[in-house]
Short mmCIF file of N, CA, C and O in Angstrom, two decimals:
data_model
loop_
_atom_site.label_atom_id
_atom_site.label_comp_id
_atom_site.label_asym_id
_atom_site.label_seq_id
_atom_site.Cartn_x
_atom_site.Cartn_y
_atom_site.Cartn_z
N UNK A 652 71.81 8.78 23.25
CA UNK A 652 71.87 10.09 22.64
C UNK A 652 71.23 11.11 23.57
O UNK A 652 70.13 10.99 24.10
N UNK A 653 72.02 12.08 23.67
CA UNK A 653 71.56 13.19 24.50
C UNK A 653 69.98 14.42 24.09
O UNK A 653 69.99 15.33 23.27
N UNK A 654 69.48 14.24 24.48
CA UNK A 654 67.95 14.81 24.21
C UNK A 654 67.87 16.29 25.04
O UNK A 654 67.81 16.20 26.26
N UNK A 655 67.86 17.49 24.48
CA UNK A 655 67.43 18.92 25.09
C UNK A 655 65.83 19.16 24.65
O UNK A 655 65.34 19.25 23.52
N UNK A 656 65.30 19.22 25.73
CA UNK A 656 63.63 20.10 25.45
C UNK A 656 63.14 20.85 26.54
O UNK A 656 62.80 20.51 27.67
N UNK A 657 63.17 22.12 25.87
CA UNK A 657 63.07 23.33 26.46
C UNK A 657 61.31 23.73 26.31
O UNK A 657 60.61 23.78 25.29
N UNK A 658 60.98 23.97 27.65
CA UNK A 658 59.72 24.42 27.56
C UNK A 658 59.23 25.83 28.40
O UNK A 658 60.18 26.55 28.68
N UNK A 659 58.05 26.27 28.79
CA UNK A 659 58.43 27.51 29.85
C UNK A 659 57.72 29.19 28.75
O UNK A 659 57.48 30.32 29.17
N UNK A 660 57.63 28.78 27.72
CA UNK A 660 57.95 30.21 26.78
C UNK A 660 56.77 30.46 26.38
O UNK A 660 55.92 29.59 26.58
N UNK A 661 56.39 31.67 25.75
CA UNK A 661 55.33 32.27 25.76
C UNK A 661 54.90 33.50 25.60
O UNK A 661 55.81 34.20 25.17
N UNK A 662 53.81 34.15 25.75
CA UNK A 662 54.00 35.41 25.07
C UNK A 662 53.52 36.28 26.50
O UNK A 662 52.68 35.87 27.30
N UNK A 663 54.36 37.71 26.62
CA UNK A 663 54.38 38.05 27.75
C UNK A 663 53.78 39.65 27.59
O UNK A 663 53.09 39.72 26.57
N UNK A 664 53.85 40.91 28.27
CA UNK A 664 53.76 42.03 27.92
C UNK A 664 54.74 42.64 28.87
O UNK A 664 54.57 42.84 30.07
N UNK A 665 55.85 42.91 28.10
CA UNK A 665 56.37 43.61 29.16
C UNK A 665 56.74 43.97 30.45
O UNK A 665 56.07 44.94 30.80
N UNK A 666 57.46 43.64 31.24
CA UNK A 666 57.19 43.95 32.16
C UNK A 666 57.02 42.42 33.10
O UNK A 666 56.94 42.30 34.32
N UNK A 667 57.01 41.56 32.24
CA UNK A 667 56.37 40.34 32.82
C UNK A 667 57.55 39.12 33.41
O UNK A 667 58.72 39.43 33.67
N UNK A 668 57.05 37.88 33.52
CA UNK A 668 57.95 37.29 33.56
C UNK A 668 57.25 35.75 33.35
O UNK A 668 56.13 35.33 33.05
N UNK A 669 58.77 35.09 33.75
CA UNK A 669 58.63 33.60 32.66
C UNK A 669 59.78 32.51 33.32
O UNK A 669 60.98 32.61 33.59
N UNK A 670 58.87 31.53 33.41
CA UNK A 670 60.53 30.52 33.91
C UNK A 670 60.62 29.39 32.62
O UNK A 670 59.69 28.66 32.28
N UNK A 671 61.27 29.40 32.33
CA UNK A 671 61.73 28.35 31.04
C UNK A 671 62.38 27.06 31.84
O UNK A 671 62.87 27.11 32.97
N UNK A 672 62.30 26.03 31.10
CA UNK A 672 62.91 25.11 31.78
C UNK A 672 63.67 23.78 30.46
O UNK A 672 63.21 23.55 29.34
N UNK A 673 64.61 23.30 30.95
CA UNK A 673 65.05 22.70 30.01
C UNK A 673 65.76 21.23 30.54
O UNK A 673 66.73 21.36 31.29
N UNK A 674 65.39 20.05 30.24
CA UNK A 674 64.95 18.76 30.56
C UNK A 674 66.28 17.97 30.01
O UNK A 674 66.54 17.97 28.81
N UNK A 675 67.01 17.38 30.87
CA UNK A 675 67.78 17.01 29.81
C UNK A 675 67.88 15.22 29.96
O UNK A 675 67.73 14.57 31.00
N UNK A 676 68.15 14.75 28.75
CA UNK A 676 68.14 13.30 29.31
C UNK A 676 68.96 12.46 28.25
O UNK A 676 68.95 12.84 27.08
N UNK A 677 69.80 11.09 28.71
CA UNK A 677 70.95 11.06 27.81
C UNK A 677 71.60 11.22 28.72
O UNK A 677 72.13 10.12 28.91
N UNK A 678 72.12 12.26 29.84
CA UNK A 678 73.41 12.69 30.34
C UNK A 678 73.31 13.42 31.58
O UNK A 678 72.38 14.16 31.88
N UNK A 679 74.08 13.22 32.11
CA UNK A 679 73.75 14.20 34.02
C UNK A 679 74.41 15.30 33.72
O UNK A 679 75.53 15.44 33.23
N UNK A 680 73.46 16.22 34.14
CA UNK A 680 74.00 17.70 34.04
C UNK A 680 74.68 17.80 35.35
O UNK A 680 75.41 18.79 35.36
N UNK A 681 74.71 17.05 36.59
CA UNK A 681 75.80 17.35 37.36
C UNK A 681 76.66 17.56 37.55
O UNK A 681 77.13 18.05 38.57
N UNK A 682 77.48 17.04 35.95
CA UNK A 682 78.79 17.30 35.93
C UNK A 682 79.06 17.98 34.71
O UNK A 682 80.26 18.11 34.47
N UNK A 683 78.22 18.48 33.81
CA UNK A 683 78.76 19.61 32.70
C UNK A 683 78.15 20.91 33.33
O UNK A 683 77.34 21.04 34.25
N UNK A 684 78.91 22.00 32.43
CA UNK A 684 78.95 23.19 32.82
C UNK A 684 77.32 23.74 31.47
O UNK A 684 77.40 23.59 30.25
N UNK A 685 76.32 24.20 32.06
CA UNK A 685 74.86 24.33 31.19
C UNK A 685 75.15 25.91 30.65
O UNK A 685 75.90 26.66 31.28
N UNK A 686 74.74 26.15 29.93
CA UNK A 686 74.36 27.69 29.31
C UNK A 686 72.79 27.41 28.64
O UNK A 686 72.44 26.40 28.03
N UNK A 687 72.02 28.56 28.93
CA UNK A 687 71.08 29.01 28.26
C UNK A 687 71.50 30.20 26.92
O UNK A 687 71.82 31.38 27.05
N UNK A 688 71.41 29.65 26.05
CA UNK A 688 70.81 30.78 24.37
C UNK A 688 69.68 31.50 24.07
O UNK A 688 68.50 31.52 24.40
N UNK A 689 70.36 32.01 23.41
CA UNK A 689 68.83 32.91 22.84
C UNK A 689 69.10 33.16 21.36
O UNK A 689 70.26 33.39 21.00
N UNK A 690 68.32 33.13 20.67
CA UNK A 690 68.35 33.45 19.30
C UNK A 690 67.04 34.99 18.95
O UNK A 690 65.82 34.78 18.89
N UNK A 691 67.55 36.10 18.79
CA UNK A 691 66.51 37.08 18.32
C UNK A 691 66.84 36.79 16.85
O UNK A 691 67.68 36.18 16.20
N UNK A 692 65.39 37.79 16.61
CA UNK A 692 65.59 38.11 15.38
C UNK A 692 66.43 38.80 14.48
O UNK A 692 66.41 40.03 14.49
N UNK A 693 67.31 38.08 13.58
CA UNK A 693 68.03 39.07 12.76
C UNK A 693 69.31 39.11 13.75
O UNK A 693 69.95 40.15 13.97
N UNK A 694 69.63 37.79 14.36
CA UNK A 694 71.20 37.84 15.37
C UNK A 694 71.67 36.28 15.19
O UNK A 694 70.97 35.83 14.29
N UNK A 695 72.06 35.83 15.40
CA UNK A 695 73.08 34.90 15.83
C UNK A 695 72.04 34.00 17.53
O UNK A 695 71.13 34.55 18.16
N UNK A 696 72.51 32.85 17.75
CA UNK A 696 72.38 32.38 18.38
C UNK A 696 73.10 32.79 19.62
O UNK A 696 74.13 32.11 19.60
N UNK A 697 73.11 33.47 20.59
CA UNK A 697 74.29 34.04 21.81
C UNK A 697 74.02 33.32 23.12
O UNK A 697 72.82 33.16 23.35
N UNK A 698 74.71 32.94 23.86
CA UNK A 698 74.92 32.46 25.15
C UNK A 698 74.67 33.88 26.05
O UNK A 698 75.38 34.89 26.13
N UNK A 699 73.04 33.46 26.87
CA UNK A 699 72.87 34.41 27.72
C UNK A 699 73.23 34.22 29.21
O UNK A 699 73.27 35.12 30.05
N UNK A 700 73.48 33.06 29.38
CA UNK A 700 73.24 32.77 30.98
C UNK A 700 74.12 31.47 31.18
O UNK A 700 73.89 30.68 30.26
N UNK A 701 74.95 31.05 31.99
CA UNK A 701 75.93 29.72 32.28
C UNK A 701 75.55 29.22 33.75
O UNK A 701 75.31 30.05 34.62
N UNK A 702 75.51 28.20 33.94
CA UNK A 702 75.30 27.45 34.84
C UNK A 702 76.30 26.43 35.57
O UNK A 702 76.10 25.24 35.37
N UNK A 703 77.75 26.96 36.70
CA UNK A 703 78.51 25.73 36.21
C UNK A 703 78.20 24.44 36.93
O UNK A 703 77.26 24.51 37.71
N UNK A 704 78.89 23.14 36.79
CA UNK A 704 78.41 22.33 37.20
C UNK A 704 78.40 21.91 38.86
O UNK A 704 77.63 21.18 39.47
N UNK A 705 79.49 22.61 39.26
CA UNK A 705 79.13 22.84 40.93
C UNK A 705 78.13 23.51 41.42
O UNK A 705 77.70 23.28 42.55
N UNK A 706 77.60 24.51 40.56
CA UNK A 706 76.48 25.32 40.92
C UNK A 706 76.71 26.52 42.08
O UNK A 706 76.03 26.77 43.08
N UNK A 707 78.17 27.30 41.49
CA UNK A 707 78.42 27.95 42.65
C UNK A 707 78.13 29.44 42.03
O UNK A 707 78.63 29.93 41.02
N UNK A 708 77.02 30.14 43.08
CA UNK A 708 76.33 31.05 42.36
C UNK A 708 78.01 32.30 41.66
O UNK A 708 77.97 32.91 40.59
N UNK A 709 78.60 32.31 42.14
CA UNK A 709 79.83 33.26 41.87
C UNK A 709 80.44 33.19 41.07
O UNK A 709 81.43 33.90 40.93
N UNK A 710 79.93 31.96 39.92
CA UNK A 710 80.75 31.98 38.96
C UNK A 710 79.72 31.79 37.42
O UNK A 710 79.80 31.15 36.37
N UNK A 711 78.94 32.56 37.93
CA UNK A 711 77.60 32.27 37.19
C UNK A 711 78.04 33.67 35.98
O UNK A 711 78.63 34.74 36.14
N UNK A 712 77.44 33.01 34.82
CA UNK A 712 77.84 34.63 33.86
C UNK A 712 76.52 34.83 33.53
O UNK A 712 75.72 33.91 33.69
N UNK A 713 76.25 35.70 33.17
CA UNK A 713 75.08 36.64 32.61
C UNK A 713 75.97 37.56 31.21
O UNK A 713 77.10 38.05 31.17
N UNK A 714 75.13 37.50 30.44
CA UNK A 714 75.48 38.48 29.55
C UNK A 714 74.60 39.88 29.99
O UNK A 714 73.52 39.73 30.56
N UNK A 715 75.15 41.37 29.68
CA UNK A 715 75.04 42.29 30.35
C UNK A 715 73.45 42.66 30.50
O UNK A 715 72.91 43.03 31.54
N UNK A 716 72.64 42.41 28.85
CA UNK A 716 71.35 42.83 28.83
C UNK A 716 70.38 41.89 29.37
O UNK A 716 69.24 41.75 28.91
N UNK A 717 70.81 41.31 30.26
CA UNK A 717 69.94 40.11 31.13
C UNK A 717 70.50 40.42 32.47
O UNK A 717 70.01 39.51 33.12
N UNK A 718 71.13 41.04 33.20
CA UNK A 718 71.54 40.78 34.48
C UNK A 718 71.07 41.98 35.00
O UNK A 718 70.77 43.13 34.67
N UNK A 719 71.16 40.94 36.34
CA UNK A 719 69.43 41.62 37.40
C UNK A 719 68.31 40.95 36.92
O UNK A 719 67.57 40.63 37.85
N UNK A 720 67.94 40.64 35.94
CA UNK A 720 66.56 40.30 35.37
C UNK A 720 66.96 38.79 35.00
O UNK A 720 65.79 38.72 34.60
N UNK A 721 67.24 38.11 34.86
CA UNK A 721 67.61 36.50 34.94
C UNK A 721 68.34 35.85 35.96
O UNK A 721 69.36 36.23 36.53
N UNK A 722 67.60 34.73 36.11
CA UNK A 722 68.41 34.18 36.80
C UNK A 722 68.28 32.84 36.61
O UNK A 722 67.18 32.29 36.64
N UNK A 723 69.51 32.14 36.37
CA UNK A 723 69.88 30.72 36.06
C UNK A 723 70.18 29.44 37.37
O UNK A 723 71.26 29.38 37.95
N UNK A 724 68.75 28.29 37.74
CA UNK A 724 69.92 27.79 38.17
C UNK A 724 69.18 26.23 38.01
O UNK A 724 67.96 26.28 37.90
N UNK A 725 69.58 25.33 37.99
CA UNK A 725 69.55 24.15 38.34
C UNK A 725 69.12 22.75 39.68
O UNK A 725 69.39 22.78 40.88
N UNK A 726 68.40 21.68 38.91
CA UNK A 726 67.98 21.01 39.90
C UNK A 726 68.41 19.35 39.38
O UNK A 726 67.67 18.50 38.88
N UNK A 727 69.89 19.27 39.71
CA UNK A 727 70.47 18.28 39.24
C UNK A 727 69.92 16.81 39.16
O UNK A 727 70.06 15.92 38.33
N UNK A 728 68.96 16.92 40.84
CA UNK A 728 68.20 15.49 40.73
C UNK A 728 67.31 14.95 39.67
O UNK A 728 67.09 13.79 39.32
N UNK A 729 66.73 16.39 39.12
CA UNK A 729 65.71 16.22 37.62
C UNK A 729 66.90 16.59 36.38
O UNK A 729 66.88 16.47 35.15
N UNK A 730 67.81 17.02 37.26
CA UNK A 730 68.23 17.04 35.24
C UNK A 730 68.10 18.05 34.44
O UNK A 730 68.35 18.21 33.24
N UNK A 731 67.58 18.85 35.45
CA UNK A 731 66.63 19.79 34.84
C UNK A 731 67.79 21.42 34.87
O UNK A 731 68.85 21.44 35.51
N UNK A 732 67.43 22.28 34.30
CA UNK A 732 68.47 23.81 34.36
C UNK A 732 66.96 24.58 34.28
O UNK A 732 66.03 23.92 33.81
N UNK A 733 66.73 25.85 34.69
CA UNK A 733 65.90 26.99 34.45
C UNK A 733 66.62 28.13 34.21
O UNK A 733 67.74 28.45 34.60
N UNK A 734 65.74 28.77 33.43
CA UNK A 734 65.80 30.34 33.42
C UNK A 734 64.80 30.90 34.06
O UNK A 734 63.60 30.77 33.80
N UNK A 735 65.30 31.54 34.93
CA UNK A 735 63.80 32.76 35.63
C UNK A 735 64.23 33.87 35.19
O UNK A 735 65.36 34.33 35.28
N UNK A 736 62.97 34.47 34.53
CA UNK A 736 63.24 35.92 33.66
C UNK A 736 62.19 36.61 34.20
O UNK A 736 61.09 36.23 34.59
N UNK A 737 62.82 37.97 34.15
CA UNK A 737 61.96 39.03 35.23
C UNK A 737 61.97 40.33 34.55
O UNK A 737 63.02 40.67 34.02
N UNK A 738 60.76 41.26 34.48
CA UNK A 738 61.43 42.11 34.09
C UNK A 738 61.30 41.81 32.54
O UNK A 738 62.11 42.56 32.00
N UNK A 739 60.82 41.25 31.82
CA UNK A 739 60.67 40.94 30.37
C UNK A 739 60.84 42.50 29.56
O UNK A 739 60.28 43.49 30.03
N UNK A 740 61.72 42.60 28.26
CA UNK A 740 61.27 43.68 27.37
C UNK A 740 60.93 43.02 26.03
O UNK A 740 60.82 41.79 25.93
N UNK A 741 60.74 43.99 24.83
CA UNK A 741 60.36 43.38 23.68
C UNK A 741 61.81 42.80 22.98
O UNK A 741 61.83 42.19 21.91
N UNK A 742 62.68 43.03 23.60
CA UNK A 742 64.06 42.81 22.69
C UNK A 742 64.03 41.70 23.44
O UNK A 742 64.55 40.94 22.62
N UNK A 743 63.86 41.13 24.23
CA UNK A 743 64.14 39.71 24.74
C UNK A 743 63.51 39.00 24.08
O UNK A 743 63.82 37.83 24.31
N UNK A 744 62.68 39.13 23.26
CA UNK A 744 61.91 38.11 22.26
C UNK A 744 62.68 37.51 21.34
O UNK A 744 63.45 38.05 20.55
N UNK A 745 62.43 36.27 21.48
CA UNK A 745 63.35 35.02 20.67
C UNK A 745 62.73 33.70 21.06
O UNK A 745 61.71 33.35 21.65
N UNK A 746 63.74 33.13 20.53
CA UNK A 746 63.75 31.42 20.94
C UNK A 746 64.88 31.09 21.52
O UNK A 746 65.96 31.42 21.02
N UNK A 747 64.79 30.23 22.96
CA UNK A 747 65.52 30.57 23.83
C UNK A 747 65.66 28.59 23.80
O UNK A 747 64.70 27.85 23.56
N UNK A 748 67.18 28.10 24.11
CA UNK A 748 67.58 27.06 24.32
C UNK A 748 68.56 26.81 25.43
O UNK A 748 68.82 27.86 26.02
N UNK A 749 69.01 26.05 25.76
CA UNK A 749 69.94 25.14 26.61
C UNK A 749 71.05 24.28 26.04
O UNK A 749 70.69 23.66 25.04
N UNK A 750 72.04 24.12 26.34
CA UNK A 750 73.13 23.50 26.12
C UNK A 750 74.09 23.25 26.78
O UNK A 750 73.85 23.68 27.91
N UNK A 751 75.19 22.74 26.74
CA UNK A 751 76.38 22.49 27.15
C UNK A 751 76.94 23.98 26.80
O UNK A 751 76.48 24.61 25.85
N UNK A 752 78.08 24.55 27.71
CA UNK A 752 79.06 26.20 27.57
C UNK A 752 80.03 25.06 25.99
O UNK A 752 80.53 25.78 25.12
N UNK A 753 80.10 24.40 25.91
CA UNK A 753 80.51 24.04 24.78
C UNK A 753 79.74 23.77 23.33
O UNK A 753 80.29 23.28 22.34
N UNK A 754 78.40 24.20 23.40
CA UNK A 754 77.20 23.79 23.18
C UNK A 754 77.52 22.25 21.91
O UNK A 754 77.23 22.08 20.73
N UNK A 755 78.34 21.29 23.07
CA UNK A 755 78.30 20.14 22.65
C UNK A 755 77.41 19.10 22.11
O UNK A 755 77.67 18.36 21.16
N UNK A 756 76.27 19.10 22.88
CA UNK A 756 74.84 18.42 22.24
C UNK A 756 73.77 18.78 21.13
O UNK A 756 73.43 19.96 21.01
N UNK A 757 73.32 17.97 20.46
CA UNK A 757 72.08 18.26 19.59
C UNK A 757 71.68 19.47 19.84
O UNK A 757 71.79 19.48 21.06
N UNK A 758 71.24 20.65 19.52
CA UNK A 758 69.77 21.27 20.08
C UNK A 758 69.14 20.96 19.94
O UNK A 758 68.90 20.28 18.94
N UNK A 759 68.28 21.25 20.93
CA UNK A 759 66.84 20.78 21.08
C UNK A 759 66.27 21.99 19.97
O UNK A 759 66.93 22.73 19.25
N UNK A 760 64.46 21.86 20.16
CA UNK A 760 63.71 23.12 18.93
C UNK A 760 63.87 24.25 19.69
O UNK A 760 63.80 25.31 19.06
N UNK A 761 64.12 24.34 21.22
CA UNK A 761 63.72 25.56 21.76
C UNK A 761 62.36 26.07 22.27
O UNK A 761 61.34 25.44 21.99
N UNK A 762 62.30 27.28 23.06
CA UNK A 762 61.34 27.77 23.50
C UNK A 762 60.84 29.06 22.93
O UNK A 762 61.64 29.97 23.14
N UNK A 763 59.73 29.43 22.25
CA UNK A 763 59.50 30.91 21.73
C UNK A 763 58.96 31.76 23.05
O UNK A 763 58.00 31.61 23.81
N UNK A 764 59.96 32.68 22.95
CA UNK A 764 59.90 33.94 23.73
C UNK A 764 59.07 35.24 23.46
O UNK A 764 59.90 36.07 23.10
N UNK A 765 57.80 35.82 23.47
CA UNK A 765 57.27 36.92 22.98
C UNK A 765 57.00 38.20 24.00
O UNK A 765 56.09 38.30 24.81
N UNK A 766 57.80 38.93 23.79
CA UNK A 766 57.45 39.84 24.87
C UNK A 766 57.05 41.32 24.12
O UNK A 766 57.89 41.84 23.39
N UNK A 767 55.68 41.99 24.37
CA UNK A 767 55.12 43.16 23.82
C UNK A 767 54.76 43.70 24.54
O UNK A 767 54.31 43.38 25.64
N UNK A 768 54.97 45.17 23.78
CA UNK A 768 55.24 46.56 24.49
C UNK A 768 53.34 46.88 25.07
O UNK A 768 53.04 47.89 25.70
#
């Protein structure tokens, strides 16, 4: 069974930054295509960031209110996917996860995100 645990999160001020990281085990991310989520408050769970499984930075998506200020990438030998977040605001505050672009696997609990003004 495929296991996601996302760690990295924390409370920031603005302005700050944060690398999240998300562990995966069960399955080689070498060959699926990864997305990072985010869940704010009072939204939906949304796909912020994709990772594909070649790892070719050019086909990397960002959703709009993260780009420039995130960046997604992977270290296949661990298994492992990151988010590097830069640039933190208070609307980026959430709980932030990992998955399959199909978000095929379990979720994991996630990482709490706090960022204040």
């Amino acid at each position: 069974q495929v296991q996601l645990v996302e760690s990295g999160g924390g409370s920031v001020q603005a302005g700050g930054s944060l690398r999240l990281s998300c562990e995966v085990s069960g399955a080689r991310i070498s060959i699926v295509h990864m997305g990072w989520y985010r869940r704010t408050p009072g939204k939906f769970r949304e796909l912020i960031a994709t990772s594909e499984s070649g790892g070719n930075p050019a086909t990397k998506y960002y959703v709009d209110s993260v780009k420039g200020r995130f960046t997604v990438h992977r270290d296949n030998a661990k298994n492992t996917v990151y988010l590097q977040m830069n640039s933190l605001r208070p609307e980026d505050t959430g709980v932030y996860y990992c998955n399959t672009q199909s978000t095929t696997w379990r979720w994991g609990q996630g990482t709490q995100v706090t960022v204040s003004s």
